XYZ file of C-alpha atoms in Angstrom:
772
model
C 58.273 128.375 118.967
C 55.371 125.966 118.122
C 54.762 125.443 114.780
C 51.364 126.076 112.952
C 49.066 123.111 112.641
C 49.468 120.152 110.066
C 53.503 120.585 110.087
C 54.941 117.407 109.389
C 57.421 116.123 111.583
C 61.372 115.101 110.355
C 64.200 114.301 112.403
C 65.869 117.374 113.776
C 69.595 117.321 113.333
C 71.592 117.993 116.831
C 73.932 121.189 116.997
C 76.785 119.185 118.252
C 76.377 116.114 116.239
C 79.119 115.651 113.494
C 77.909 114.207 110.140
C 80.344 111.348 108.940
C 81.392 111.625 105.076
C 80.777 108.099 103.902
C 83.964 106.808 102.071
C 84.004 107.414 98.033
C 82.600 104.938 96.236
C 81.603 102.563 99.153
C 78.793 100.487 98.390
C 76.347 98.618 100.474
C 73.696 95.708 99.296
C 71.124 98.266 100.061
C 72.594 100.774 97.843
C 73.097 97.873 94.925
C 69.443 96.989 95.204
C 68.487 100.703 95.243
C 70.107 101.015 91.962
C 69.474 97.949 90.339
C 65.705 98.714 91.104
C 65.812 102.314 89.846
C 67.654 100.894 86.443
C 65.826 97.861 86.496
C 65.107 98.192 82.630
C 68.695 98.660 81.835
C 69.479 95.288 84.092
C 66.596 93.743 82.456
C 67.497 94.437 78.909
C 71.326 93.170 79.181
C 70.295 89.983 80.977
C 68.026 89.276 78.287
C 70.329 89.972 75.564
C 73.336 88.051 77.242
C 70.666 85.153 77.743
C 69.057 84.970 74.726
C 72.615 85.373 72.946
C 74.133 82.444 75.216
C 70.642 80.327 74.248
C 71.255 80.852 70.720
C 74.588 80.147 70.657
C 74.566 77.197 72.437
C 71.623 75.733 70.251
C 73.529 76.602 67.007
C 76.880 74.961 68.125
C 77.769 71.363 66.569
C 77.644 68.217 68.501
C 81.031 67.241 69.796
C 81.642 63.534 70.720
C 84.552 62.243 72.944
C 86.755 59.068 72.484
C 88.636 57.993 75.475
C 91.316 55.359 75.846
C 93.241 54.706 79.150
C 96.793 53.050 79.133
C 98.738 52.179 81.905
C 102.732 53.077 82.521
C 104.391 50.232 84.426
C 107.689 51.199 86.118
C 108.754 47.519 86.698
C 107.807 45.231 83.424
C 108.641 41.846 83.270
C 112.307 40.814 83.569
C 112.998 37.706 82.238
C 116.909 37.748 82.783
C 116.719 38.797 86.417
C 116.752 41.919 88.250
C 120.472 42.546 87.300
C 119.594 43.006 83.473
C 117.857 45.996 82.991
C 114.913 45.983 80.342
C 114.977 48.262 77.660
C 112.762 51.200 79.194
C 112.427 51.298 83.123
C 111.242 53.930 84.778
C 113.583 52.975 87.806
C 112.233 52.397 91.713
C 111.560 55.996 92.683
C 108.184 57.086 93.715
C 105.308 58.919 91.439
C 106.833 62.321 92.307
C 110.641 61.329 91.462
C 109.069 60.076 87.934
C 106.712 63.271 87.337
C 108.919 64.728 84.554
C 108.733 61.219 82.790
C 104.462 61.179 82.846
C 104.614 64.694 81.789
C 107.133 63.762 78.827
C 104.864 60.900 77.721
C 101.701 63.232 77.772
C 103.595 65.494 75.722
C 104.666 62.663 73.124
C 101.085 61.364 72.654
C 100.268 65.100 71.324
C 103.365 65.210 69.227
C 103.900 66.009 65.796
C 105.557 62.688 65.433
C 102.691 60.605 66.254
C 99.979 62.615 65.107
C 101.703 62.721 61.625
C 101.918 58.870 61.414
C 98.388 58.691 62.477
C 97.197 61.353 59.765
C 99.277 59.169 57.224
C 98.125 55.679 58.084
C 94.394 56.704 57.987
C 94.914 59.263 55.141
C 92.953 62.020 57.267
C 94.611 64.703 54.901
C 92.310 64.014 52.272
C 89.607 63.620 54.521
C 87.305 66.563 54.195
C 84.781 65.447 57.017
C 87.496 65.198 59.416
C 89.191 68.650 58.582
C 85.897 70.320 58.640
C 84.641 68.405 61.858
C 81.743 67.649 59.793
C 79.096 65.505 61.628
C 77.690 62.052 60.388
C 75.722 62.137 57.331
C 77.037 65.768 56.222
C 78.524 65.468 52.529
C 82.048 65.682 52.896
C 84.189 68.068 50.567
C 86.919 67.328 48.395
C 89.856 68.977 50.381
C 93.300 67.984 50.780
C 95.899 69.409 52.813
C 99.330 68.771 53.511
C 100.244 65.844 56.230
C 101.167 68.367 58.489
C 98.374 70.748 58.630
C 96.315 67.672 59.146
C 98.105 66.804 62.203
C 97.919 70.198 63.473
C 94.047 69.593 63.467
C 94.385 66.245 65.092
C 96.749 67.419 68.074
C 94.081 70.308 68.713
C 91.403 67.640 69.584
C 93.646 65.601 71.538
C 93.763 65.884 75.704
C 95.637 64.046 77.908
C 94.432 63.665 81.528
C 96.210 61.762 83.916
C 94.384 59.597 86.611
C 95.200 61.149 90.036
C 97.142 58.693 92.570
C 97.870 56.180 89.758
C 100.050 55.415 86.799
C 96.845 55.725 84.263
C 96.306 58.140 81.802
C 93.269 58.861 79.897
C 93.500 59.709 76.231
C 90.445 61.689 74.811
C 89.888 62.671 71.064
C 86.882 64.796 70.081
C 85.178 64.873 66.927
C 81.608 65.480 65.563
C 81.487 61.881 64.150
C 81.833 59.031 67.147
C 82.496 56.516 64.629
C 85.259 58.481 63.310
C 86.707 59.645 66.790
C 86.804 55.642 67.989
C 88.539 54.827 64.971
C 91.420 57.800 65.098
C 91.788 57.178 68.810
C 92.500 53.567 68.149
C 94.989 53.927 65.951
C 96.852 56.800 67.852
C 97.223 54.612 71.050
C 98.262 51.703 68.663
C 100.952 54.207 66.986
C 101.919 55.670 70.247
C 102.825 51.956 72.000
C 104.515 51.115 69.102
C 106.817 54.185 68.595
C 107.821 53.802 72.429
C 108.858 50.338 71.710
C 110.518 50.787 68.517
C 112.346 54.146 70.119
C 113.350 51.917 73.024
C 114.961 49.336 70.634
C 116.750 51.785 68.647
C 118.211 53.459 71.720
C 119.223 50.635 73.327
C 121.101 49.337 70.007
C 122.673 52.618 69.457
C 123.920 52.396 72.996
C 125.216 48.689 73.018
C 127.165 49.734 69.736
C 128.750 53.030 71.365
C 129.529 50.762 74.402
C 131.501 48.112 72.447
C 133.619 50.775 70.474
C 134.660 52.386 74.025
C 135.584 48.835 75.049
C 138.746 48.568 73.249
C 139.685 51.894 74.037
C 139.268 51.696 77.447
C 141.374 48.257 77.584
C 144.513 50.161 75.749
C 143.861 52.691 78.408
C 144.064 50.449 81.327
C 147.078 48.524 80.319
C 148.747 52.236 79.661
C 148.137 53.175 83.388
C 149.221 49.966 84.675
C 152.637 50.132 83.249
C 152.938 53.919 84.101
C 152.649 53.039 87.950
C 154.847 50.329 87.698
C 157.853 52.426 85.855
C 157.531 55.187 88.332
C 157.774 52.757 91.279
C 160.971 51.026 89.810
C 162.430 54.516 89.070
C 161.850 55.996 92.172
C 162.463 52.731 94.010
C 159.502 53.130 96.540
C 156.651 50.951 97.599
C 153.482 51.776 98.784
C 153.934 50.695 102.172
C 157.598 52.222 102.429
C 156.257 55.721 101.588
C 153.796 55.874 104.217
C 156.052 54.294 106.872
C 158.832 57.120 105.823
C 156.221 60.041 106.036
C 155.390 58.871 109.832
C 159.018 59.124 110.710
C 159.624 62.222 109.314
C 156.340 63.608 110.988
C 157.571 62.244 114.463
C 161.220 63.605 113.638
C 159.797 67.277 112.921
C 158.045 67.199 115.939
C 160.626 66.402 118.622
C 162.838 69.028 116.605
C 160.306 71.625 117.020
C 159.585 70.717 120.758
C 163.633 71.253 121.413
C 163.542 74.178 119.433
C 160.883 75.719 121.737
C 162.131 74.843 124.681
C 165.851 76.488 123.682
C 163.905 79.540 122.651
C 162.249 79.659 126.126
C 165.279 79.487 127.850
C 167.089 82.302 125.617
C 164.377 84.322 126.224
C 164.445 83.955 130.034
C 168.297 84.676 130.540
C 167.781 87.771 128.065
C 165.337 88.762 130.574
C 167.857 88.463 133.736
C 170.223 90.284 132.068
C 168.105 93.074 130.996
C 167.008 93.255 134.701
C 170.489 93.286 136.196
C 171.802 95.887 133.578
C 169.283 98.343 135.302
C 171.145 98.066 138.619
C 172.797 101.595 139.338
C 176.114 102.322 141.380
C 174.026 104.963 143.521
C 171.575 102.277 144.772
C 173.258 98.976 144.256
C 170.744 97.463 146.730
C 167.908 97.444 143.847
C 168.261 93.926 142.670
C 165.909 91.461 141.108
C 164.687 89.206 143.883
C 165.363 86.218 141.642
C 168.770 86.975 141.549
C 169.094 87.309 145.199
C 167.522 83.918 146.017
C 169.938 82.425 143.438
C 173.336 83.832 144.322
C 173.837 83.434 148.487
C 177.214 85.606 147.637
C 175.129 88.821 146.006
C 172.977 88.585 149.174
C 175.727 88.347 151.575
C 177.189 91.417 149.874
C 173.994 93.104 149.858
C 173.195 92.588 153.427
C 177.007 93.714 154.360
C 176.486 96.946 152.511
C 172.630 97.688 154.074
C 174.640 97.243 157.451
C 177.449 99.453 157.132
C 175.010 102.250 155.874
C 172.683 101.623 158.746
C 175.661 101.834 161.278
C 176.770 104.958 159.573
C 173.395 106.620 159.768
C 173.198 105.773 163.584
C 176.312 107.605 164.221
C 174.912 110.735 162.554
C 172.043 110.523 164.122
C 173.859 110.405 167.691
C 175.346 113.959 166.203
C 178.898 112.533 165.318
C 180.277 114.429 162.317
C 181.096 113.241 159.000
C 184.707 113.376 160.081
C 184.504 111.310 163.453
C 186.730 108.064 162.965
C 183.716 105.645 163.355
C 181.639 107.612 160.731
C 184.635 107.214 158.482
C 185.265 103.729 159.153
C 181.436 103.166 158.654
C 181.679 105.082 155.097
C 184.568 102.802 154.111
C 183.086 99.560 154.954
C 179.901 100.748 152.776
C 182.523 101.623 149.729
C 184.251 98.301 150.142
C 180.644 96.276 150.203
C 179.178 98.566 147.219
C 182.203 97.716 145.082
C 182.050 93.987 145.870
C 178.240 93.883 145.378
C 178.435 96.055 141.585
C 181.660 93.354 141.019
C 179.507 90.489 141.782
C 176.754 91.767 139.400
C 178.782 92.064 136.461
C 180.210 88.868 137.186
C 176.684 87.226 136.829
C 176.365 89.330 133.817
C 179.230 87.907 131.867
C 178.105 84.610 132.782
C 174.635 85.021 131.374
C 176.285 86.706 128.083
C 177.751 83.092 127.892
C 174.628 81.459 128.252
C 172.746 83.472 125.944
C 175.523 82.770 123.295
C 175.137 78.861 123.768
C 171.778 78.959 123.496
C 171.682 81.030 120.476
C 174.315 78.462 118.711
C 171.542 75.368 119.848
C 168.754 77.324 118.352
C 170.577 78.151 114.973
C 171.785 74.192 114.998
C 167.924 72.956 115.626
C 166.291 75.508 113.030
C 168.537 74.186 110.575
C 167.705 70.603 111.624
C 163.906 71.390 111.391
C 164.081 73.104 107.943
C 166.057 69.861 106.702
C 163.666 67.615 107.907
C 160.700 69.775 106.609
C 162.371 69.664 103.026
C 162.723 65.815 103.217
C 158.876 66.003 103.738
C 157.850 67.941 101.014
C 160.044 66.142 98.623
C 158.194 62.871 100.007
C 155.022 64.497 99.596
C 155.787 65.175 95.784
C 156.404 61.795 95.464
C 153.566 60.611 96.943
C 151.461 63.034 95.065
C 152.421 61.625 91.740
C 152.370 57.860 92.632
C 148.719 58.461 94.388
C 147.795 59.845 90.663
C 149.095 57.046 89.052
C 147.359 54.859 91.379
C 144.141 56.351 90.626
C 144.355 56.535 87.051
C 144.940 53.137 87.128
C 142.076 52.307 89.573
C 139.523 54.438 87.717
C 140.521 52.990 84.330
C 139.949 49.370 85.601
C 136.565 50.337 87.235
C 135.563 51.846 84.052
C 136.674 49.257 81.690
C 134.647 46.565 84.160
C 131.494 48.329 83.821
C 131.424 49.092 80.265
C 132.427 45.488 80.068
C 129.246 44.307 81.924
C 127.260 47.018 80.374
C 128.075 45.821 76.781
C 127.213 42.133 77.646
C 124.065 43.070 79.252
C 122.797 45.310 76.201
C 123.623 42.827 74.013
C 120.925 40.442 76.097
C 118.366 43.185 76.334
C 118.182 43.917 72.667
C 117.092 40.656 71.955
C 114.200 41.242 74.438
C 111.013 43.457 73.479
C 109.199 43.997 76.557
C 107.020 47.747 76.519
C 106.332 49.263 80.044
C 103.497 51.191 78.224
C 100.060 49.104 77.858
C 96.749 49.603 76.620
C 94.231 49.317 79.415
C 90.724 50.155 77.903
C 90.316 50.397 74.342
C 88.431 53.187 73.105
C 84.743 52.664 72.761
C 82.004 54.848 70.133
C 80.680 57.455 72.109
C 77.156 57.513 73.001
C 76.395 61.273 73.944
C 78.057 64.561 73.198
C 80.316 66.008 75.265
C 79.641 69.799 73.905
C 77.335 71.666 73.906
C 75.857 70.941 77.382
C 72.411 73.052 76.715
C 71.229 73.108 80.262
C 74.471 74.023 81.456
C 75.287 76.388 78.947
C 71.869 78.245 78.939
C 72.158 78.738 82.953
C 75.677 80.299 82.635
C 74.417 82.655 79.819
C 71.419 83.462 82.234
C 73.547 83.893 85.158
C 76.124 86.287 83.276
C 73.373 88.216 82.079
C 72.120 88.784 85.321
C 75.323 89.841 86.939
C 76.060 92.062 83.546
C 72.865 93.618 84.176
C 73.477 94.535 87.808
C 76.650 95.679 86.712
C 75.349 97.611 84.062
C 72.724 99.289 86.605
C 75.333 99.704 89.059
C 77.580 101.509 86.489
C 74.811 103.806 85.399
C 74.116 104.499 89.058
C 77.824 105.192 90.039
C 78.424 107.102 86.981
C 75.650 109.647 88.090
C 77.322 112.272 90.537
C 74.324 114.272 91.570
C 73.226 114.500 95.084
C 69.547 112.675 95.061
C 68.675 111.881 98.841
C 69.063 113.485 102.427
C 71.533 110.290 103.310
C 73.869 111.379 100.482
C 73.847 115.062 101.580
C 74.986 114.143 104.709
C 77.332 111.422 103.990
C 79.219 113.380 101.280
C 78.737 116.990 102.677
C 79.317 115.936 106.210
C 76.395 118.912 106.957
C 73.527 118.541 108.942
C 70.355 117.917 106.996
C 67.460 120.482 107.625
C 65.172 119.155 105.072
C 63.625 118.906 101.646
C 61.096 120.709 99.306
C 59.042 118.975 96.557
C 59.375 119.759 92.926
C 57.176 122.830 91.577
C 56.085 123.172 88.056
C 55.902 126.814 87.512
C 55.200 126.596 83.795
C 51.189 126.530 84.296
C 49.140 129.424 83.433
C 46.338 130.776 85.291
C 43.383 128.850 85.304
C 44.872 125.984 83.585
C 43.844 123.410 86.237
C 43.745 123.237 90.405
C 47.126 124.203 91.928
C 46.562 121.489 94.444
C 49.467 118.589 93.884
C 48.258 115.341 93.156
C 49.850 112.448 94.997
C 53.270 111.917 93.183
C 53.143 114.596 90.915
C 54.886 118.145 90.964
C 52.637 120.772 92.016
C 51.477 123.336 89.210
C 51.145 127.133 90.505
C 51.355 130.555 88.993
C 54.211 131.705 91.442
C 56.643 128.804 92.557
C 58.234 130.991 95.304
C 54.814 131.946 96.789
C 53.376 128.512 96.887
C 53.833 128.520 100.667
C 51.762 131.595 101.169
C 49.592 130.805 98.575
C 48.806 127.289 99.656
C 49.640 126.770 103.537
C 48.355 123.339 104.090
C 50.370 121.977 100.808
C 52.912 119.426 100.990
C 55.320 121.742 100.105
C 54.335 124.151 102.946
C 54.682 121.436 105.466
C 58.383 120.965 104.157
C 59.089 124.323 104.487
C 57.789 124.312 108.083
C 60.117 121.280 108.626
C 63.160 123.182 107.532
C 61.853 126.195 109.874
C 61.683 123.907 112.957
C 65.306 122.330 112.068
C 66.868 125.401 111.763
C 65.354 126.538 115.234
C 66.691 123.339 116.771
C 69.961 123.900 115.334
C 70.818 126.320 117.999
C 68.225 126.782 120.711
C 70.272 128.806 122.928
C 71.545 131.418 120.658
C 69.265 131.168 117.441
C 70.259 132.229 113.912
C 68.973 135.544 113.551
C 70.573 136.093 110.308
C 70.543 133.541 107.477
C 72.467 133.176 104.395
C 70.744 130.904 101.676
C 73.337 130.030 99.025
C 74.116 127.373 96.675
C 77.079 125.614 94.981
C 76.033 126.807 91.559
C 73.340 128.854 89.704
C 69.657 127.640 88.840
C 69.725 125.453 92.095
C 66.659 127.234 93.563
C 68.399 129.144 96.515
C 65.842 132.247 95.798
C 62.776 129.860 96.195
C 64.027 128.006 99.435
C 65.114 131.717 100.731
C 61.299 132.889 99.971
C 60.015 129.864 101.538
C 61.953 129.975 104.510
C 61.184 133.624 105.184
C 57.315 133.062 104.327
C 57.410 130.187 107.336
C 59.168 132.318 109.894
C 56.915 135.465 109.080
C 53.954 132.605 109.277
C 54.984 131.903 112.995
C 54.700 135.612 113.709
C 58.266 136.777 113.647
C 59.141 140.344 111.673
C 61.209 138.817 108.709
C 63.278 140.847 106.375
C 63.957 138.943 103.034
C 67.313 140.675 101.802
C 68.220 140.316 98.029
C 71.792 140.319 97.845
C 72.260 138.721 94.716
C 73.543 141.697 93.040
C 74.707 140.215 89.944
C 71.151 138.428 88.597
C 68.493 139.349 91.459
C 64.904 138.180 91.616
C 63.139 138.792 94.759
C 61.528 142.302 93.200
C 60.467 139.717 90.689
C 58.794 137.033 93.082
C 56.799 139.862 95.099
C 56.276 142.023 91.915
C 57.895 145.295 93.369
C 60.331 147.363 91.695
C 63.997 147.168 91.765
C 64.794 150.733 91.592
C 65.242 151.190 95.200
C 66.918 148.035 97.183
C 69.993 147.230 98.883
C 72.740 149.461 96.673
C 70.472 152.734 97.345
C 70.099 151.991 101.164
C 73.640 151.928 101.376
C 74.630 154.679 98.918
C 71.605 157.001 100.215
C 71.491 155.858 103.820
C 67.584 155.594 103.356
C 66.589 152.072 105.238
C 63.208 153.109 105.012
C 62.815 153.633 101.287
C 64.150 150.080 100.935
C 62.058 148.104 102.761
C 59.005 147.193 100.871
C 56.109 145.349 102.603
C 54.772 142.295 100.880
C 51.322 140.326 101.028
C 52.799 138.107 103.539
C 52.040 139.564 106.797
C 55.049 140.180 109.124
C 57.511 139.936 105.814
C 59.147 142.428 104.177
C 61.529 142.624 101.206
C 64.896 144.686 100.627
C 65.347 144.067 96.590
C 68.904 144.424 95.510
C 68.604 147.634 93.876
C 70.637 148.758 90.638
C 73.269 146.520 89.890
C 76.449 147.937 90.902
C 79.808 147.235 88.759
C 81.471 145.737 91.524
C 79.299 143.778 93.904
C 81.845 141.574 95.745
C 83.666 145.118 96.912
C 80.565 146.757 97.993
C 79.516 143.577 99.905
C 82.516 143.900 101.540
C 82.422 147.599 102.652
C 81.621 149.230 105.984
C 78.507 150.786 104.767
C 76.896 147.305 103.784
C 77.968 145.958 107.428
C 76.135 149.283 108.988
C 73.338 148.273 106.392
C 73.149 145.020 107.849
C 72.946 145.835 111.446
C 70.353 148.378 110.700
C 68.176 145.845 109.414
C 68.667 143.070 112.305
C 67.870 146.205 114.602
C 64.215 146.525 112.935
C 63.284 142.644 112.527
C 63.712 139.573 114.452
C 64.770 137.121 111.589
C 66.850 138.475 108.549
C 67.121 136.044 105.535
C 69.756 136.789 102.717
C 69.439 135.666 99.066
C 73.079 135.559 97.639
C 74.710 134.483 94.408
C 76.396 131.046 94.215
C 79.361 130.453 96.196
C 81.785 128.466 93.743
C 81.445 130.833 90.774
C 81.598 134.256 92.529
C 82.945 135.282 96.039
C 80.200 137.267 96.974
C 78.421 134.617 99.302
C 81.660 133.833 100.877
C 81.996 137.461 101.834
C 78.418 137.511 103.072
C 78.722 133.855 105.243
C 81.278 136.038 107.574
C 78.673 138.716 108.320
C 75.846 136.041 109.194
C 74.529 133.772 111.860
C 74.367 130.682 110.020
C 74.417 129.658 106.024
C 72.208 127.544 104.538
C 73.110 125.345 101.335
C 70.585 124.330 99.160
C 71.325 121.522 96.899
C 69.237 120.834 93.809
C 68.339 117.348 93.691
C 69.706 115.405 90.559
C 71.315 118.334 89.152
C 73.904 119.426 91.877
C 76.925 117.325 91.582
C 78.827 116.030 94.593
C 81.849 117.572 93.739
C 80.607 121.009 93.092
C 78.892 120.718 96.136
C 81.971 119.728 98.288
C 83.740 122.722 96.628
C 81.195 124.975 97.958
C 81.408 123.406 101.666
C 85.290 123.551 101.133
C 84.951 127.334 100.394
C 82.739 128.006 103.432
C 85.143 125.647 105.710
C 88.278 127.873 104.534
C 86.648 131.102 106.047
C 85.222 129.366 108.921
C 81.855 130.456 107.913
C 78.844 128.794 110.442
C 77.169 126.231 108.315
C 73.713 125.603 109.340
C 72.944 122.918 107.430
C 71.883 121.844 103.865
C 68.264 121.716 102.130
C 67.587 119.733 99.261
C 65.461 121.094 96.655
C 63.086 120.098 93.698
C 62.731 116.711 94.832
C 60.674 114.379 92.749
C 58.943 111.995 94.821
C 58.184 109.769 91.750
C 61.716 108.711 91.839
C 62.816 105.255 93.102
C 65.104 106.980 95.266
C 62.351 108.003 97.562
C 59.704 105.341 97.197
C 59.103 103.682 100.484
C 61.468 105.970 102.344
C 59.935 109.275 102.478
C 56.329 110.103 102.946
C 55.282 113.733 102.274
C 51.782 114.029 101.113
C 48.505 115.968 101.977
C 45.151 114.639 102.231
C 42.259 116.883 100.637
C 41.068 119.785 103.504
C 42.633 117.591 106.360
C 44.526 120.830 107.567
C 41.980 123.239 106.713
C 39.740 124.615 109.332
C 37.081 127.187 109.226
C 39.360 130.142 109.009
C 41.133 128.537 106.111
C 38.203 127.497 104.398
C 36.625 131.151 104.734
C 39.869 132.512 103.478
C 40.036 130.297 100.329
C 38.061 133.293 98.226
C 40.205 135.816 99.550
C 43.569 133.806 98.120
C 41.820 133.108 94.912
C 41.112 136.830 94.427
C 44.683 137.590 95.329
C 46.172 134.968 92.704
C 43.732 136.606 89.940
C 45.069 140.059 90.728
C 48.642 138.796 90.231
C 48.171 137.135 87.225
C 46.474 140.084 86.045
C 49.289 142.490 86.791
C 51.786 139.753 85.027
C 49.775 140.463 81.983
C 50.514 144.164 82.032
C 53.910 143.966 82.637
C 53.752 144.774 86.720
C 57.068 145.502 88.056
C 60.382 146.537 86.149
C 63.186 144.436 85.099
C 66.544 144.970 86.459
C 68.857 147.349 84.953
C 71.583 145.824 82.750
C-alpha cells in the first residue's frame, strides 16, 4: 500500500532483525557529549565554582620559601691508623642497597625530636612568635611562648629530606614564610645533626672500649680454666689425641672383619638347613624323588638310585610279558628293588645326620662370632664417649682462646680509635637564602583548579544524565527494551481554547489544537500526521506476508498516551482506504468515546452481553473509521476480556473490518492488556518520552514475553524536539502549504467549520461521562 503524499520516510525495522539490548550503564563518547551538551549550564556552573574557589584560595595563601642544604654520607672516611683499625663510624664495604637501612635511619634522625629540640633550644624558637605562626617578614610577631617540645614538633613538620638518586647525597629542605629565618634555622640544623652524629659515635666507641676491657679479664680466666680441664682429662684417661684416632680405626677394621665372617657363617647355615629340609621331603613310597644337588654330590646315592630304578624296570618288563607276581624272576626283581630301596633310604638318613652335625657346628660358630662383634661394638661406643668428652674440652679451650685474642685486639683498636674524631657525614652545600617562593604555584594551582572544575562539571552533568531513568530517544527504546522502533509522535499541546491561535505548529514548539487525538484528521499535512503515517508504514512492513489485522495498543503505565497513539494509527489506517475499527477495551478508564464525542451507553460490554454488534459500532467523521466504545464499566474487566463471548465478539469485528485497533489499559498495573495480547496479531507498546522509566518499560516487555505475545514494536510518544536529545539528529518539520494541493486547499473551510461545530458541542456538554 502506498502512503499519502507528504509522508516522511524513516528507517523501517526488519521483522527478522533482533534488536540487541545495550549493557546497563554503558557510556560512549557520544553519550557523554550528549549529556554534557544537555546539562551544559550545570557543568559550566560547577566548573566556574571550582575554578574560582581554586583561584581565590591560591591567591590568598601565604608565600612559603624553601632553604636547602646538601650533606654527604662517606662510606670510607679517612683512616689515619690504616685499614686494620676501624673508624668510629663506618658504613662498611657493601653496596648502596646493602646500606639502605642505614640511609633511611639517618633521614629519620635528621627529623627526630632530639635534633630539632637541640635546634629550638639553641635559637630560642619556642619564644619566636613569627616562627611558630609561620609569619612572613615584616609582620608583627605576637608575644608567644610554648614548650620546647611543641616548637620542635612545628620545626619537624617543616623539614623534608630527599635522597639524591644514584648517589650518597641527601638534600635537607626547610620551609618557612621568612627566607632569612629559613636559611638561619637550616644552617643550625645541619651543624647540630653532624655534631650529634660525631658525639654519638665517640660515646658509643668509649662505651664499647670500657666493656671490652671489663670482659678481657674474665675471658683470660676462662681460657686458663679450659686449658687445665683438658690436661686433667687426658691425664686421667691416659689418652692422647692421636691414640684415640688410631684405636678408633683399629676397632672399625676389626668390626668389619667380624661382620664379614659372621655373614659367611650365616649363609652356610641357611644353605645346610635348606638341604636338610629338601631331604626330609623324601618319602618311602618314591625314594627316587631326590634333590639334584644331593645326587650330584653323592655318587653312592646316585648308584643306589640307579640300582633301584633298574630293578623296577626289570620287574615291570616281566609283568609286561604276561608273567605273574609269583613268577620266580618277578619275585627276584621285587626283592632286588626292595633291597635297593632300603639302601637308598638308609643313605638319605646318613646324609641328614651329617647335615645336622654341620648345622650344629655352624650355629656354635655364629654364636661365637656374634659375641665377638658385640664386644667390639661396646668398645667402639666407649671409645666414642671418651672422644666426645675430649673434643668438647678441646673445643672449649680453642673457643676461649680465639675469643680472648679477638677481644684483646678489639680493645687495643678501640683505644686507638677513641683518640680520633673522624666523621663520615659532611656538609657539602651550605643553605642559602631562597629567592623565590615554592608555594603557592599560582599558575599551576589555578590550572589544576580549572581542570578539576571541568572534570567536576562533566561528572555533574553525567550524574544528572545517569540519574534520569526515563526513555527519551528511539535509540534508547531499541537498546534498552529490545523492541523494533516503529516511530514517534511529537508533543501535542491540547490545553488551548478554540480560537486562541492558529493550530499550525511552529518549528520546535508543541502543536496546540482543540482535540489532540484528532490532529491527524484535522491537520493531515502537519508533522504529527507525517509521523503517524511513518508508524503506519513501519507496521505494514513489519509483516508483509502476514500483515497485522488486529493490533493492541498498550503502555507500561497510565497517562503515557496510548489512546492518542491508537487514535492516530486508526485514522492513518483509515486514510489509506481500509475499513478500520477502533475498539476501546480499557474497561476501567475509557476515553475513546470522549475523543470522538460519542455516547458510552453502548459499546463492548453491551455487544458482548446482548450480542448486538450493530448497535455498538459507531461511525465517525473520519472516512472508513468506526469506533466501538467501552460501554458501561463492568466490575470484573479482566474476567470479561478472558471470556469466550469476548473472543466471539472480536471475531465478529474482524469479519467486518480490514483492520482492528484495540485500546487497552496499561499492562503493568492490571492484567487486561496481557489477556488481550494473546488474542491479537501484534502488540504495540507506547512509551512516553521523558516520563516512562526504563525499569517500568522492561517490566512491561517481560510481561509480554512471559505469555509469548507477538510484539510489533514500540512507539515513542510526546516528543519535544526542542530538547537537546533530538537536536541535529531528528528532523520532523513541515513547510507552510508544501503538501497542500488544490483539493486540500478547497477542503480547508470545511475542516474549520467542523472544528467550530465540535467546539460548540463541547460547550453544551456533548456526550455523557462514563458510569462510575
